[in-house]
CSV table of C-alpha atoms and ligand atoms in Angstrom, one decimal:
chain,number,residue,atom,x,y,z
A,1,UNK,CA,-27.4,-11.5,-1.6
A,2,UNK,CA,-26.8,-9.1,1.2
A,3,UNK,CA,-27.7,-5.4,1.4
A,4,UNK,CA,-25.5,-3.5,3.9
A,5,UNK,CA,-24.7,0.1,5.0
A,6,UNK,CA,-21.3,1.7,4.3
A,7,UNK,CA,-18.8,1.5,7.2
A,8,UNK,CA,-15.7,3.4,8.2
A,9,UNK,CA,-13.2,2.3,10.9
A,10,UNK,CA,-9.9,4.0,11.9
A,11,UNK,CA,-7.5,1.0,12.3
A,12,UNK,CA,-4.8,3.0,14.1
A,13,UNK,CA,-4.9,3.0,17.8
A,14,UNK,CA,-4.1,6.7,18.3
A,15,UNK,CA,-3.4,9.0,21.2
A,16,UNK,CA,-4.7,12.4,20.1
A,17,UNK,CA,-2.6,14.4,22.6
A,18,UNK,CA,0.5,12.6,21.5
A,19,UNK,CA,-0.2,13.4,17.9
A,20,UNK,CA,-0.7,17.1,18.7
A,21,UNK,CA,2.7,17.1,20.6
A,22,UNK,CA,4.4,15.5,17.6
A,23,UNK,CA,2.9,18.2,15.3
A,24,UNK,CA,4.0,20.9,17.7
A,25,UNK,CA,7.5,19.5,17.9
A,26,UNK,CA,7.8,19.3,14.0
A,27,UNK,CA,6.2,22.7,13.5
A,28,UNK,CA,8.2,24.7,16.0
A,29,UNK,CA,11.5,23.7,14.5
A,30,UNK,CA,11.1,26.5,12.0
A,31,UNK,CA,11.4,29.2,14.6
A,32,UNK,CA,13.2,27.2,17.3
A,33,UNK,CA,10.4,28.2,19.7
A,34,UNK,CA,9.7,26.4,23.0
A,35,UNK,CA,7.1,23.7,23.3
A,36,UNK,CA,3.9,24.6,25.1
A,37,UNK,CA,0.3,24.2,24.4
A,38,UNK,CA,0.2,21.8,21.4
A,39,UNK,CA,-3.5,22.2,20.7
A,40,UNK,CA,-3.3,26.0,20.4
A,41,UNK,CA,-0.2,25.6,18.2
A,42,UNK,CA,-2.0,23.2,15.8
A,43,UNK,CA,-5.0,25.4,15.8
A,44,UNK,CA,-2.9,28.4,14.9
A,45,UNK,CA,-1.0,26.7,12.0
A,46,UNK,CA,-4.3,25.6,10.5
A,47,UNK,CA,-5.6,29.2,10.8
A,48,UNK,CA,-2.5,30.6,9.1
A,49,UNK,CA,-2.6,27.9,6.3
A,50,UNK,CA,0.8,26.5,7.4
A,51,UNK,CA,-0.7,23.1,6.8
A,52,UNK,CA,2.4,21.2,5.6
A,53,UNK,CA,3.1,20.5,9.3
A,54,UNK,CA,0.0,18.3,9.3
A,55,UNK,CA,1.7,16.0,6.7
A,56,UNK,CA,3.8,14.5,9.5
A,57,UNK,CA,0.9,12.3,10.7
A,58,UNK,CA,-1.0,9.8,8.6
A,59,UNK,CA,-4.0,7.7,9.5
A,60,UNK,CA,-5.4,4.5,8.0
A,61,UNK,CA,-9.1,3.8,7.6
A,62,UNK,CA,-10.9,0.6,6.7
A,63,UNK,CA,-13.8,1.5,4.5
A,64,UNK,CA,-16.6,-0.5,3.1
A,65,UNK,CA,-18.4,1.5,0.4
A,66,UNK,CA,-19.7,0.9,-3.1
A,67,UNK,CA,-17.6,0.8,-6.3
A,68,UNK,CA,-18.7,4.2,-7.4
A,69,UNK,CA,-17.7,5.9,-4.1
A,70,UNK,CA,-14.5,3.9,-4.1
A,71,UNK,CA,-13.7,5.3,-7.6
A,72,UNK,CA,-14.4,8.9,-6.3
A,73,UNK,CA,-12.2,8.4,-3.2
A,74,UNK,CA,-9.3,7.0,-5.2
A,75,UNK,CA,-9.1,10.3,-7.2
A,76,UNK,CA,-7.4,11.8,-4.2
A,77,UNK,CA,-3.8,11.4,-5.3
A,78,UNK,CA,-2.0,12.1,-2.0
A,79,UNK,CA,-3.8,9.3,-0.3
A,80,UNK,CA,-2.8,5.6,-0.6
A,81,UNK,CA,-5.3,2.9,-1.3
A,82,UNK,CA,-5.5,-0.9,-1.3
A,83,UNK,CA,-8.8,-2.1,-2.7
A,84,UNK,CA,-10.6,-5.4,-2.9
A,85,UNK,CA,-10.2,-6.7,-6.5
A,86,UNK,CA,-13.1,-7.8,-8.6
A,87,UNK,CA,-10.5,-9.6,-10.8
A,88,UNK,CA,-9.2,-11.9,-8.1
A,89,UNK,CA,-12.3,-12.3,-5.9
A,90,UNK,CA,-14.9,-14.8,-7.0
A,91,UNK,CA,-18.2,-13.9,-5.3
A,92,UNK,CA,-20.4,-16.7,-4.2
A,93,UNK,CA,-23.1,-14.1,-3.4
A,94,UNK,CA,-23.2,-10.4,-4.0
A,95,UNK,CA,-23.0,-7.9,-1.1
A,96,UNK,CA,-24.3,-4.5,-2.2
A,97,UNK,CA,-24.6,-1.1,-0.5
A,98,UNK,CA,-28.1,0.1,0.0
A,99,UNK,CA,-28.9,3.1,-2.2
A,100,UNK,CA,-30.7,6.1,-0.8
A,101,UNK,CA,-33.7,5.4,-3.0
A,102,UNK,CA,-34.9,3.3,-5.9
A,103,UNK,CA,-37.3,4.6,-8.5
A,104,UNK,CA,-40.3,3.6,-6.4
A,105,UNK,CA,-38.5,4.0,-3.1
A,106,UNK,CA,-38.9,0.3,-2.4
A,107,UNK,CA,-36.2,-1.9,-0.9
A,108,UNK,CA,-38.1,-4.8,-2.4
A,109,UNK,CA,-37.6,-3.6,-6.0
A,110,UNK,CA,-33.9,-3.0,-5.4
A,111,UNK,CA,-33.6,-6.5,-3.9
A,112,UNK,CA,-35.1,-8.0,-7.0
A,113,UNK,CA,-32.9,-6.0,-9.3
A,114,UNK,CA,-29.8,-7.1,-7.4
A,115,UNK,CA,-30.9,-10.7,-7.2
A,116,UNK,CA,-31.2,-10.7,-11.1
A,117,UNK,CA,-27.7,-9.2,-11.3
A,118,UNK,CA,-26.3,-11.8,-8.9
A,119,UNK,CA,-27.9,-14.6,-11.0
A,120,UNK,CA,-26.3,-13.2,-14.1
A,121,UNK,CA,-22.8,-13.0,-12.5
A,122,UNK,CA,-23.1,-16.5,-11.0
A,123,UNK,CA,-24.4,-17.9,-14.3
A,124,UNK,CA,-21.3,-16.6,-16.1
A,125,UNK,CA,-18.9,-17.9,-13.5
A,126,UNK,CA,-20.7,-21.3,-13.6
A,127,UNK,CA,-20.2,-21.4,-17.4
A,128,UNK,CA,-16.5,-21.0,-16.8
A,129,UNK,CA,-16.1,-17.3,-17.4
A,130,UNK,CA,-13.3,-16.0,-15.2
A,131,UNK,CA,-14.3,-13.6,-12.4
A,132,UNK,CA,-12.1,-10.9,-14.0
A,133,UNK,CA,-14.4,-11.0,-17.0
A,134,UNK,CA,-17.7,-11.9,-15.4
A,135,UNK,CA,-17.3,-8.7,-13.3
A,136,UNK,CA,-18.5,-6.8,-16.3
A,137,UNK,CA,-22.1,-7.4,-15.1
A,138,UNK,CA,-21.5,-6.4,-11.5
A,139,UNK,CA,-23.3,-3.3,-10.3
A,140,UNK,CA,-21.7,0.0,-9.2
A,141,UNK,CA,-23.4,-0.5,-5.8
A,142,UNK,CA,-21.3,-3.7,-5.2
A,143,UNK,CA,-19.8,-3.4,-1.7
A,144,UNK,CA,-16.1,-2.9,-1.8
A,145,UNK,CA,-13.6,-3.2,1.0
A,146,UNK,CA,-10.6,-0.9,1.0
A,147,UNK,CA,-7.9,0.7,3.2
A,148,UNK,CA,-7.1,4.4,2.8
A,149,UNK,CA,-4.1,6.0,4.3
A,150,UNK,CA,-3.7,9.8,4.2
A,151,UNK,CA,-1.9,12.4,6.1
A,152,UNK,CA,-3.9,15.0,8.1
A,153,UNK,CA,-3.5,17.7,5.5
A,154,UNK,CA,-4.9,15.5,2.8
A,155,UNK,CA,-7.7,14.2,5.1
A,156,UNK,CA,-8.8,17.8,5.7
A,157,UNK,CA,-8.8,18.5,1.9
A,158,UNK,CA,-10.8,15.3,1.2
A,159,UNK,CA,-13.3,16.2,4.0
A,160,UNK,CA,-13.8,19.7,2.8
A,161,UNK,CA,-14.6,18.5,-0.7
A,162,UNK,CA,-16.5,15.4,0.2
A,163,UNK,CA,-18.8,16.5,3.0
A,164,UNK,CA,-20.1,19.5,1.0
A,165,UNK,CA,-23.5,19.8,-0.6
A,166,UNK,CA,-22.0,19.3,-4.1
A,167,UNK,CA,-20.6,15.8,-3.1
A,168,UNK,CA,-22.6,12.7,-3.9
A,169,UNK,CA,-25.0,11.8,-1.1
A,170,UNK,CA,-23.4,8.4,-0.5
A,171,UNK,CA,-19.9,10.0,-0.5
A,172,UNK,CA,-21.2,12.4,2.1
A,173,UNK,CA,-22.2,9.5,4.3
A,174,UNK,CA,-18.7,8.0,4.1
A,175,UNK,CA,-16.9,11.3,4.5
A,176,UNK,CA,-19.2,12.1,7.4
A,177,UNK,CA,-18.1,8.9,9.2
A,178,UNK,CA,-14.5,9.9,8.7
A,179,UNK,CA,-15.2,13.3,10.0
A,180,UNK,CA,-17.1,11.9,13.1
A,181,UNK,CA,-14.0,9.8,13.9
A,182,UNK,CA,-11.7,12.7,13.7
A,183,UNK,CA,-14.1,14.9,15.7
A,184,UNK,CA,-13.8,12.4,18.4
A,185,UNK,CA,-10.1,11.6,18.3
A,186,UNK,CA,-8.5,14.8,17.0
A,187,UNK,CA,-11.1,17.6,17.2
A,188,UNK,CA,-8.7,20.5,16.6
A,189,UNK,CA,-7.8,19.1,13.2
A,190,UNK,CA,-11.3,19.3,11.9
A,191,UNK,CA,-13.1,21.9,14.0
A,192,UNK,CA,-13.2,24.4,11.1
A,193,UNK,CA,-14.9,21.8,8.8
A,194,UNK,CA,-18.6,22.1,8.8
A,195,UNK,CA,-20.8,19.3,7.4
B,201,FAD,C1,-18.4,17.6,-6.1
B,201,FAD,C2,-17.3,16.9,-7.0
B,201,FAD,C3,-17.7,16.6,-8.3
B,201,FAD,C4,-16.7,16.0,-9.1
B,201,FAD,N1,-17.0,15.7,-10.4
B,201,FAD,C5,-16.1,15.1,-11.2
B,201,FAD,C6,-16.4,14.8,-12.5
B,201,FAD,O1,-17.5,15.0,-13.0
B,201,FAD,N2,-15.5,14.2,-13.3
B,201,FAD,C7,-14.2,14.0,-12.8
B,201,FAD,O2,-13.4,13.5,-13.6
B,201,FAD,N3,-13.9,14.3,-11.6
B,201,FAD,C8,-14.8,14.8,-10.7
B,201,FAD,N4,-14.5,15.1,-9.4
B,201,FAD,C9,-13.1,14.8,-8.9
B,201,FAD,C10,-12.2,16.0,-8.9
B,201,FAD,O3,-12.0,16.5,-10.2
B,201,FAD,C11,-10.8,15.6,-8.3
B,201,FAD,O4,-10.2,14.6,-9.1
B,201,FAD,C12,-11.0,15.0,-6.9
B,201,FAD,O5,-11.8,15.8,-6.1
B,201,FAD,C13,-9.6,15.0,-6.2
B,201,FAD,O6,-9.3,16.3,-5.7
B,201,FAD,P1,-8.0,17.1,-5.9
B,201,FAD,O7,-7.5,17.1,-7.3
B,201,FAD,O8,-8.2,18.4,-5.3
B,201,FAD,O9,-7.1,16.4,-5.0
B,201,FAD,P2,-6.0,15.5,-4.4
B,201,FAD,O10,-5.5,14.4,-5.3
B,201,FAD,O11,-6.6,15.0,-3.1
B,201,FAD,O12,-4.8,16.5,-4.1
B,201,FAD,C14,-4.9,17.5,-3.1
B,201,FAD,C15,-4.4,18.8,-3.7
B,201,FAD,O13,-3.0,18.7,-4.0
B,201,FAD,C16,-2.7,19.5,-5.2
B,201,FAD,N5,-2.3,18.6,-6.3
B,201,FAD,C17,-2.5,17.2,-6.3
B,201,FAD,N6,-1.9,16.7,-7.5
B,201,FAD,C18,-1.5,17.8,-8.2
B,201,FAD,C19,-0.9,17.9,-9.4
B,201,FAD,N7,-0.6,16.9,-10.2
B,201,FAD,N8,-0.6,19.2,-9.8
B,201,FAD,C20,-0.8,20.3,-9.1
B,201,FAD,N9,-1.4,20.2,-7.8
B,201,FAD,C21,-1.8,19.0,-7.4
B,201,FAD,C22,-4.0,20.2,-5.5
B,201,FAD,O14,-4.0,21.5,-4.8
B,201,FAD,C23,-5.1,19.4,-4.9
B,201,FAD,O15,-6.3,20.1,-4.6
B,201,FAD,C24,-15.4,15.7,-8.6
B,201,FAD,C25,-15.1,16.0,-7.3
B,201,FAD,C26,-16.1,16.6,-6.5
B,201,FAD,C27,-15.7,16.9,-5.0
């Protein structure tokens, strides 16, 4: 059994300046205005709420999170997802995402709980139960690999909801990692989003 931290990776090799130029080109068609400072233009359309222009660019993230966070992420209907299947994957050992705390705050207690869960799952599979049925005993903290593709408008929407105080602590970790990547690669897109 392995206990890991959630991870987020942007799988697209992007050029931020090129993306801003593309958005400027698409956005300026409406007024047939001349190209100029792409960054200022993008900042101004976000400020004015003219965010449909941001839909012209999509990014794909490779995310490893737990099943519960995956279920929350996939509620975002404008994003596209491909998710590791607990029906078709037969686990030889369980990989779980470390929770923030267990009742006594001990990793040792959590490890024992998960080891019992792993034993139950492996026992069922050994008895001939198909993985798609044995999965019933898998925990919500099971590590899950997925790809999420979303356009920049939807990413902004997701980040606003999922980095806020009302979001689940582990969702905030995952959303925070997406935000960090965008702050590095496309800062103007997320500069108004505080976390
Ligand atoms: C803190 C928090 C707690 C939550 N708790 C619960 C809970 O207890 N139970 C629960 O079931 N869910 C819960 N959710 C999930 C929530 O209800 C939404 O399903 C989820 O946040 C997806 O957001 P969305 O609908 O805004 O967006 P997206 O699917 O990302 O869509 C983006 C936007 O597009 C528009 N849009 C999308 N689809 C439609 C449509 N069909 N019609 C009209 N406009 C549309 C809306 O403006 C929407 O905001 C929670 C979410 C958060 C952030």
